[in-house]
Amino acid sequence: MLNPKAQSPMDLTIEDVLNSRIICYPFKMLDCCLYSEASAALILAPEEKVKELGIEKPIWITGVGAANTDCFIGNREDMGRLYSNINAAKVAYKMAGLDYNKIKQQVDLAELHDAFSGQEVISYEELGFVPFGEGGPWIENSFEKPGEGPWINGEVPCCPSGGLIGCGHAVGATGIMSTGEAALQLREDAGKHQVTIEKGRAIAHSIGGPGAAYAAIIVMTNEEGLKQP
Amino acid sequence: MSKQDFQSHEIRDIIKINYKYTMGGQSKFFIEVMNNKKLLGTKCTNSNCGKIWMPPRINCSECYSPTEWIEMKQTGTIEVSTIVWYTTSAFIKSVPYSIGFIKLDGADTALFQGIFSENLVPSKVKKGRRVKAVFSKNREGKMTDFFFVPEDEYERWIAKPEYEGGA
């Protein structure tokens, strides 16, 4: 684990995960986050204030999207999906001037809500990185292939911080943590888990509420990203 | 007495609380399960909507019209499921067991309920599998009074002394 602030740093193999205790089929213990207690904070300011104070390396929020699906899971059309993710992503991308169908080429990284490993995989699909059903193959086909997949040196590095499984899941604070992590990445201040910043844009994603009905997505941009189309 | 001399004497004891809670507008569902082994849903009275809610809703969550009680079939299809290996003390004796959302035949929404099987493997409880309700003989008017079993195991489950088939 490259993130010194992570609560559950572990050097794991696929076998370690498969051999860990089963919790709820098909999730093993190492597929699940550590339910934790922590706090997180962001400092937000309007454009004028940032300029007045002469803040160095500010990160701009250029897109915000939030959506709900049925809290009652039994009333959802497809119970294995979170349609709120799709709607929140489309709203946030549109506000930021990005294209849902080309989002993979338009961002440098994404900090996703991976309280359980499966959530990260469906998020790849719902946030538009890969088509429905292609999240798993996106991982499987990109092992040890730099420039491909969701890895730290991949197409779109996802959760380079370690995500909720690596960092611990302090419910209520994790969305702020993910947003802060993405901001540090865009400022190239992330440290050992720094990813390459070329486009100057990142996505922070969080879900919550009964049945994870609520989804929120923030698109962030550094000074360079603002100049890019 | 100085602070250094103070010793705290502690005794471990138990606090018991007796209390009641009501199932409110949904009480009829639990009474019918307990007394008549029936599964009741509700149907929206708005003719433009008519959505059938199972578990029952007293008002339609789609159009906010009042609903009326209807008797549901006791067979259905699994929409999603998992197999539980880690649970609270109340269910620890049943581990491993399956839980899932089951859409009863005719219903528009799915009911969250336990699915038991004599040979519980993931393929037994995957999406699309047919299940049927089995009732405990000793019912208290709770959700745990009934559960679902794969349709092909139904006859064997209701032959067990502690269980029986629905009405």
PDB file of C-alpha atoms in Angstrom, chain A residues 1-204:
ATOM      1  CA  MET A   1       0.000   0.000   0.000  1.00  0.00           C
ATOM      2  CA  LEU A   2       1.385   3.352  -1.044  1.00  0.00           C
ATOM      3  CA  ASN A   3      -0.915   5.610   0.972  1.00  0.00           C
ATOM      4  CA  PRO A   4       0.647   6.270   4.411  1.00  0.00           C
ATOM      5  CA  LYS A   5      -2.692   7.564   5.755  1.00  0.00           C
ATOM      6  CA  ALA A   6      -4.615   4.373   4.920  1.00  0.00           C
ATOM      7  CA  GLN A   7      -6.067   2.551   7.919  1.00  0.00           C
ATOM      8  CA  SER A   8      -5.878  -0.962   6.460  1.00  0.00           C
ATOM      9  CA  PRO A   9      -2.624  -1.071   4.507  1.00  0.00           C
ATOM     10  CA  MET A  10      -2.090  -4.607   3.258  1.00  0.00           C
ATOM     11  CA  ASP A  11       0.105  -6.202   0.675  1.00  0.00           C
ATOM     12  CA  LEU A  12      -2.313  -8.726  -0.803  1.00  0.00           C
ATOM     13  CA  THR A  13      -2.413 -11.380  -3.476  1.00  0.00           C
ATOM     14  CA  ILE A  14      -5.545 -12.622  -5.241  1.00  0.00           C
ATOM     15  CA  GLU A  15      -5.167 -15.860  -3.244  1.00  0.00           C
ATOM     16  CA  ASP A  16      -5.182 -13.910   0.058  1.00  0.00           C
ATOM     17  CA  VAL A  17      -8.563 -12.424  -0.831  1.00  0.00           C
ATOM     18  CA  LEU A  18     -10.017 -15.715  -2.065  1.00  0.00           C
ATOM     19  CA  ASN A  19      -8.766 -17.532   1.029  1.00  0.00           C
ATOM     20  CA  SER A  20     -10.171 -14.982   3.490  1.00  0.00           C
ATOM     21  CA  ARG A  21     -13.311 -15.804   5.474  1.00  0.00           C
ATOM     22  CA  ILE A  22     -16.618 -15.613   3.597  1.00  0.00           C
ATOM     23  CA  ILE A  23     -19.007 -12.898   4.832  1.00  0.00           C
ATOM     24  CA  CYS A  24     -21.886 -12.828   2.334  1.00  0.00           C
ATOM     25  CA  TYR A  25     -21.609 -14.770  -0.905  1.00  0.00           C
ATOM     26  CA  PRO A  26     -19.705 -13.894  -3.064  1.00  0.00           C
ATOM     27  CA  PHE A  27     -17.923 -11.383  -0.790  1.00  0.00           C
ATOM     28  CA  LYS A  28     -14.952 -12.521   1.275  1.00  0.00           C
ATOM     29  CA  MET A  29     -13.667 -10.570   4.273  1.00  0.00           C
ATOM     30  CA  LEU A  30     -11.007  -8.808   2.204  1.00  0.00           C
ATOM     31  CA  ASP A  31     -13.693  -7.710  -0.286  1.00  0.00           C
ATOM     32  CA  CYS A  32     -15.258  -5.651   2.506  1.00  0.00           C
ATOM     33  CA  CYS A  33     -14.154  -2.328   3.951  1.00  0.00           C
ATOM     34  CA  LEU A  34     -13.318  -1.715   7.584  1.00  0.00           C
ATOM     35  CA  TYR A  35     -16.220   0.193   9.111  1.00  0.00           C
ATOM     36  CA  SER A  36     -14.341   2.969  10.806  1.00  0.00           C
ATOM     37  CA  GLU A  37     -14.421   6.231  12.721  1.00  0.00           C
ATOM     38  CA  ALA A  38     -12.618   9.247  11.375  1.00  0.00           C
ATOM     39  CA  SER A  39     -13.146  12.773  10.180  1.00  0.00           C
ATOM     40  CA  ALA A  40     -12.358  14.573   6.963  1.00  0.00           C
ATOM     41  CA  ALA A  41     -12.500  18.208   5.904  1.00  0.00           C
ATOM     42  CA  LEU A  42     -12.321  20.307   2.771  1.00  0.00           C
ATOM     43  CA  ILE A  43     -11.831  24.054   2.540  1.00  0.00           C
ATOM     44  CA  LEU A  44     -14.214  25.549   0.004  1.00  0.00           C
ATOM     45  CA  ALA A  45     -14.077  29.116  -1.205  1.00  0.00           C
ATOM     46  CA  PRO A  46     -15.574  31.176  -4.033  1.00  0.00           C
ATOM     47  CA  GLU A  47     -13.392  32.161  -6.979  1.00  0.00           C
ATOM     48  CA  GLU A  48     -12.980  35.794  -5.809  1.00  0.00           C
ATOM     49  CA  LYS A  49     -11.781  34.705  -2.363  1.00  0.00           C
ATOM     50  CA  VAL A  50      -9.271  32.249  -3.841  1.00  0.00           C
ATOM     51  CA  LYS A  51      -7.818  35.052  -5.969  1.00  0.00           C
ATOM     52  CA  GLU A  52      -7.922  37.593  -3.122  1.00  0.00           C
ATOM     53  CA  LEU A  53      -5.976  35.226  -0.831  1.00  0.00           C
ATOM     54  CA  GLY A  54      -3.616  34.198  -3.619  1.00  0.00           C
ATOM     55  CA  ILE A  55      -4.171  30.465  -2.990  1.00  0.00           C
ATOM     56  CA  GLU A  56      -1.578  28.339  -4.773  1.00  0.00           C
ATOM     57  CA  LYS A  57      -2.688  25.331  -6.807  1.00  0.00           C
ATOM     58  CA  PRO A  58      -6.460  25.679  -6.229  1.00  0.00           C
ATOM     59  CA  ILE A  59      -8.679  22.852  -7.445  1.00  0.00           C
ATOM     60  CA  TRP A  60     -11.909  23.972  -9.062  1.00  0.00           C
ATOM     61  CA  ILE A  61     -15.217  22.119  -8.779  1.00  0.00           C
ATOM     62  CA  THR A  62     -16.588  22.210 -12.310  1.00  0.00           C
ATOM     63  CA  GLY A  63     -19.363  19.641 -12.105  1.00  0.00           C
ATOM     64  CA  VAL A  64     -21.684  18.371  -9.375  1.00  0.00           C
ATOM     65  CA  GLY A  65     -24.334  15.704  -9.791  1.00  0.00           C
ATOM     66  CA  ALA A  66     -26.587  13.997  -7.272  1.00  0.00           C
ATOM     67  CA  ALA A  67     -29.414  11.546  -7.760  1.00  0.00           C
ATOM     68  CA  ASN A  68     -31.637   9.161  -5.849  1.00  0.00           C
ATOM     69  CA  THR A  69     -33.086   5.812  -6.762  1.00  0.00           C
ATOM     70  CA  ASP A  70     -35.761   3.925  -4.799  1.00  0.00           C
ATOM     71  CA  CYS A  71     -34.781   3.513  -1.157  1.00  0.00           C
ATOM     72  CA  PHE A  72     -36.967   0.378  -1.207  1.00  0.00           C
ATOM     73  CA  ILE A  73     -34.796  -2.054  -3.184  1.00  0.00           C
ATOM     74  CA  GLY A  74     -37.826  -4.253  -3.972  1.00  0.00           C
ATOM     75  CA  ASN A  75     -39.194  -1.472  -6.211  1.00  0.00           C
ATOM     76  CA  ARG A  76     -36.035  -1.124  -8.328  1.00  0.00           C
ATOM     77  CA  GLU A  77     -36.169  -2.302 -11.908  1.00  0.00           C
ATOM     78  CA  ASP A  78     -32.730  -3.927 -11.835  1.00  0.00           C
ATOM     79  CA  MET A  79     -31.777  -4.713  -8.258  1.00  0.00           C
ATOM     80  CA  GLY A  80     -28.128  -5.321  -9.060  1.00  0.00           C
ATOM     81  CA  ARG A  81     -27.645  -1.769 -10.360  1.00  0.00           C
ATOM     82  CA  LEU A  82     -27.560   1.744  -8.953  1.00  0.00           C
ATOM     83  CA  TYR A  83     -29.240   3.933 -11.562  1.00  0.00           C
ATOM     84  CA  SER A  84     -28.617   6.926  -9.286  1.00  0.00           C
ATOM     85  CA  ASN A  85     -24.908   6.564 -10.201  1.00  0.00           C
ATOM     86  CA  ILE A  86     -25.698   6.945 -13.898  1.00  0.00           C
ATOM     87  CA  ASN A  87     -27.963   9.956 -13.419  1.00  0.00           C
ATOM     88  CA  ALA A  88     -25.567  11.706 -11.023  1.00  0.00           C
ATOM     89  CA  ALA A  89     -22.646  11.078 -13.393  1.00  0.00           C
ATOM     90  CA  LYS A  90     -24.497  12.442 -16.428  1.00  0.00           C
ATOM     91  CA  VAL A  91     -25.508  15.608 -14.561  1.00  0.00           C
ATOM     92  CA  ALA A  92     -21.994  16.204 -13.195  1.00  0.00           C
ATOM     93  CA  TYR A  93     -20.262  15.525 -16.536  1.00  0.00           C
ATOM     94  CA  LYS A  94     -22.675  17.788 -18.396  1.00  0.00           C
ATOM     95  CA  MET A  95     -22.067  20.628 -15.947  1.00  0.00           C
ATOM     96  CA  ALA A  96     -18.317  20.149 -16.370  1.00  0.00           C
ATOM     97  CA  GLY A  97     -18.676  20.084 -20.167  1.00  0.00           C
ATOM     98  CA  LEU A  98     -17.625  16.427 -20.436  1.00  0.00           C
ATOM     99  CA  ASP A  99     -19.117  13.577 -22.438  1.00  0.00           C
ATOM    100  CA  TYR A 100     -20.499  10.501 -20.638  1.00  0.00           C
ATOM    101  CA  ASN A 101     -19.563   8.305 -23.608  1.00  0.00           C
ATOM    102  CA  LYS A 102     -15.969   9.542 -23.725  1.00  0.00           C
ATOM    103  CA  ILE A 103     -15.341  10.115 -20.042  1.00  0.00           C
ATOM    104  CA  LYS A 104     -12.522   7.557 -19.928  1.00  0.00           C
ATOM    105  CA  GLN A 105     -10.450   9.790 -22.221  1.00  0.00           C
ATOM    106  CA  GLN A 106     -11.326  12.986 -20.337  1.00  0.00           C
ATOM    107  CA  VAL A 107     -10.200  12.346 -16.739  1.00  0.00           C
ATOM    108  CA  ASP A 108      -6.939  11.426 -15.033  1.00  0.00           C
ATOM    109  CA  LEU A 109      -8.369   9.439 -12.141  1.00  0.00           C
ATOM    110  CA  ALA A 110     -11.466   8.561 -10.134  1.00  0.00           C
ATOM    111  CA  GLU A 111     -11.907   8.018  -6.418  1.00  0.00           C
ATOM    112  CA  LEU A 112     -14.870   5.630  -6.253  1.00  0.00           C
ATOM    113  CA  HIS A 113     -17.064   4.416  -3.408  1.00  0.00           C
ATOM    114  CA  ASP A 114     -15.775   0.839  -2.989  1.00  0.00           C
ATOM    115  CA  ALA A 115     -17.131  -0.156   0.420  1.00  0.00           C
ATOM    116  CA  PHE A 116     -17.339  -3.634  -1.115  1.00  0.00           C
ATOM    117  CA  SER A 117     -15.277  -4.759  -4.075  1.00  0.00           C
ATOM    118  CA  GLY A 118     -18.353  -5.331  -6.261  1.00  0.00           C
ATOM    119  CA  GLN A 119     -19.429  -1.710  -5.833  1.00  0.00           C
ATOM    120  CA  GLU A 120     -16.286  -0.486  -7.536  1.00  0.00           C
ATOM    121  CA  VAL A 121     -16.876  -2.820 -10.478  1.00  0.00           C
ATOM    122  CA  ILE A 122     -20.479  -1.676 -11.056  1.00  0.00           C
ATOM    123  CA  SER A 123     -19.316   1.938 -10.640  1.00  0.00           C
ATOM    124  CA  TYR A 124     -16.877   1.549 -13.576  1.00  0.00           C
ATOM    125  CA  GLU A 125     -19.914   0.690 -15.702  1.00  0.00           C
ATOM    126  CA  GLU A 126     -22.371   3.208 -14.265  1.00  0.00           C
ATOM    127  CA  LEU A 127     -19.927   6.121 -14.415  1.00  0.00           C
ATOM    128  CA  GLY A 128     -19.356   5.398 -18.100  1.00  0.00           C
ATOM    129  CA  PHE A 129     -15.780   4.042 -18.074  1.00  0.00           C
ATOM    130  CA  VAL A 130     -16.849   0.747 -19.651  1.00  0.00           C
ATOM    131  CA  PRO A 131     -20.163  -0.646 -21.002  1.00  0.00           C
ATOM    132  CA  PHE A 132     -22.522  -2.616 -18.728  1.00  0.00           C
ATOM    133  CA  GLY A 133     -21.089  -6.018 -17.906  1.00  0.00           C
ATOM    134  CA  GLU A 134     -17.544  -5.030 -18.898  1.00  0.00           C
ATOM    135  CA  GLY A 135     -16.309  -3.897 -15.447  1.00  0.00           C
ATOM    136  CA  GLY A 136     -14.950  -7.306 -14.442  1.00  0.00           C
ATOM    137  CA  PRO A 137     -13.284  -8.013 -17.815  1.00  0.00           C
ATOM    138  CA  TRP A 138     -11.743  -4.494 -17.699  1.00  0.00           C
ATOM    139  CA  ILE A 139      -9.776  -5.642 -14.632  1.00  0.00           C
ATOM    140  CA  GLU A 140      -9.133  -9.209 -15.793  1.00  0.00           C
ATOM    141  CA  ASN A 141      -7.816  -8.185 -19.210  1.00  0.00           C
ATOM    142  CA  SER A 142      -5.465  -5.504 -17.915  1.00  0.00           C
ATOM    143  CA  PHE A 143      -3.326  -7.328 -15.329  1.00  0.00           C
ATOM    144  CA  GLU A 144       0.310  -6.250 -15.608  1.00  0.00           C
ATOM    145  CA  LYS A 145      -0.486  -4.116 -18.656  1.00  0.00           C
ATOM    146  CA  PRO A 146       0.629  -0.509 -18.065  1.00  0.00           C
ATOM    147  CA  GLY A 147      -1.740   1.995 -19.658  1.00  0.00           C
ATOM    148  CA  GLU A 148      -4.765  -0.293 -19.412  1.00  0.00           C
ATOM    149  CA  GLY A 149      -7.534  -0.918 -16.873  1.00  0.00           C
ATOM    150  CA  PRO A 150      -8.266   0.837 -13.570  1.00  0.00           C
ATOM    151  CA  TRP A 151      -4.759   0.378 -12.131  1.00  0.00           C
ATOM    152  CA  ILE A 152      -2.555   3.165 -10.766  1.00  0.00           C
ATOM    153  CA  ASN A 153      -0.700   3.286 -14.114  1.00  0.00           C
ATOM    154  CA  GLY A 154      -3.802   2.399 -16.160  1.00  0.00           C
ATOM    155  CA  GLU A 155      -6.283   4.147 -18.446  1.00  0.00           C
ATOM    156  CA  VAL A 156      -8.251   5.685 -15.577  1.00  0.00           C
ATOM    157  CA  PRO A 157      -6.597   4.983 -12.222  1.00  0.00           C
ATOM    158  CA  CYS A 158      -9.465   4.171  -9.841  1.00  0.00           C
ATOM    159  CA  CYS A 159      -9.001   4.603  -6.076  1.00  0.00           C
ATOM    160  CA  PRO A 160      -5.200   5.126  -6.127  1.00  0.00           C
ATOM    161  CA  SER A 161      -5.573   6.061  -2.427  1.00  0.00           C
ATOM    162  CA  GLY A 162      -6.656   2.493  -1.698  1.00  0.00           C
ATOM    163  CA  GLY A 163     -10.315   3.474  -1.677  1.00  0.00           C
ATOM    164  CA  LEU A 164     -12.628   2.638   1.183  1.00  0.00           C
ATOM    165  CA  ILE A 165     -11.302  -0.923   1.460  1.00  0.00           C
ATOM    166  CA  GLY A 166      -7.748   0.379   1.865  1.00  0.00           C
ATOM    167  CA  CYS A 167      -8.401   3.574   3.803  1.00  0.00           C
ATOM    168  CA  GLY A 168     -11.260   2.400   6.037  1.00  0.00           C
ATOM    169  CA  HIS A 169     -14.862   3.519   5.661  1.00  0.00           C
ATOM    170  CA  ALA A 170     -15.789   6.255   8.125  1.00  0.00           C
ATOM    171  CA  VAL A 171     -19.432   6.534   7.085  1.00  0.00           C
ATOM    172  CA  GLY A 172     -20.295  10.161   6.373  1.00  0.00           C
ATOM    173  CA  ALA A 173     -16.658  11.259   6.112  1.00  0.00           C
ATOM    174  CA  THR A 174     -15.558   9.052   3.209  1.00  0.00           C
ATOM    175  CA  GLY A 175     -17.107  11.177   0.473  1.00  0.00           C
ATOM    176  CA  ILE A 176     -15.070  14.120   1.747  1.00  0.00           C
ATOM    177  CA  MET A 177     -11.977  11.905   1.996  1.00  0.00           C
ATOM    178  CA  SER A 178     -12.367  10.757  -1.629  1.00  0.00           C
ATOM    179  CA  THR A 179     -12.884  14.339  -2.793  1.00  0.00           C
ATOM    180  CA  GLY A 180      -9.812  15.486  -0.869  1.00  0.00           C
ATOM    181  CA  GLU A 181      -7.739  12.612  -2.252  1.00  0.00           C
ATOM    182  CA  ALA A 182      -8.731  13.494  -5.815  1.00  0.00           C
ATOM    183  CA  ALA A 183      -7.840  17.153  -5.125  1.00  0.00           C
ATOM    184  CA  LEU A 184      -4.385  16.156  -3.795  1.00  0.00           C
ATOM    185  CA  GLN A 185      -3.847  14.075  -6.938  1.00  0.00           C
ATOM    186  CA  LEU A 186      -4.734  17.015  -9.196  1.00  0.00           C
ATOM    187  CA  ARG A 187      -2.281  19.207  -7.245  1.00  0.00           C
ATOM    188  CA  GLU A 188       0.301  16.415  -7.674  1.00  0.00           C
ATOM    189  CA  ASP A 189       0.704  16.385  -3.890  1.00  0.00           C
ATOM    190  CA  ALA A 190      -0.515  12.820  -3.313  1.00  0.00           C
ATOM    191  CA  GLY A 191       2.920  11.369  -2.589  1.00  0.00           C
ATOM    192  CA  LYS A 192       3.789   7.751  -3.319  1.00  0.00           C
ATOM    193  CA  HIS A 193       0.409   6.979  -4.891  1.00  0.00           C
ATOM    194  CA  GLN A 194       0.521   9.991  -7.222  1.00  0.00           C
ATOM    195  CA  VAL A 195      -0.863   9.206 -10.682  1.00  0.00           C
ATOM    196  CA  THR A 196       0.092  10.950 -13.901  1.00  0.00           C
ATOM    197  CA  ILE A 197      -1.920  14.154 -14.358  1.00  0.00           C
ATOM    198  CA  GLU A 198      -2.298  15.073 -18.026  1.00  0.00           C
ATOM    199  CA  LYS A 199      -5.888  16.194 -18.507  1.00  0.00           C
ATOM    200  CA  GLY A 200      -6.128  17.938 -15.145  1.00  0.00           C
ATOM    201  CA  ARG A 201      -9.509  16.433 -14.253  1.00  0.00           C
ATOM    202  CA  ALA A 202     -10.654  13.949 -11.612  1.00  0.00           C
ATOM    203  CA  ILE A 203     -13.887  12.376 -10.416  1.00  0.00           C
ATOM    204  CA  ALA A 204     -14.911  11.844  -6.784  1.00  0.00           C
TER     205      ALA A 204
END
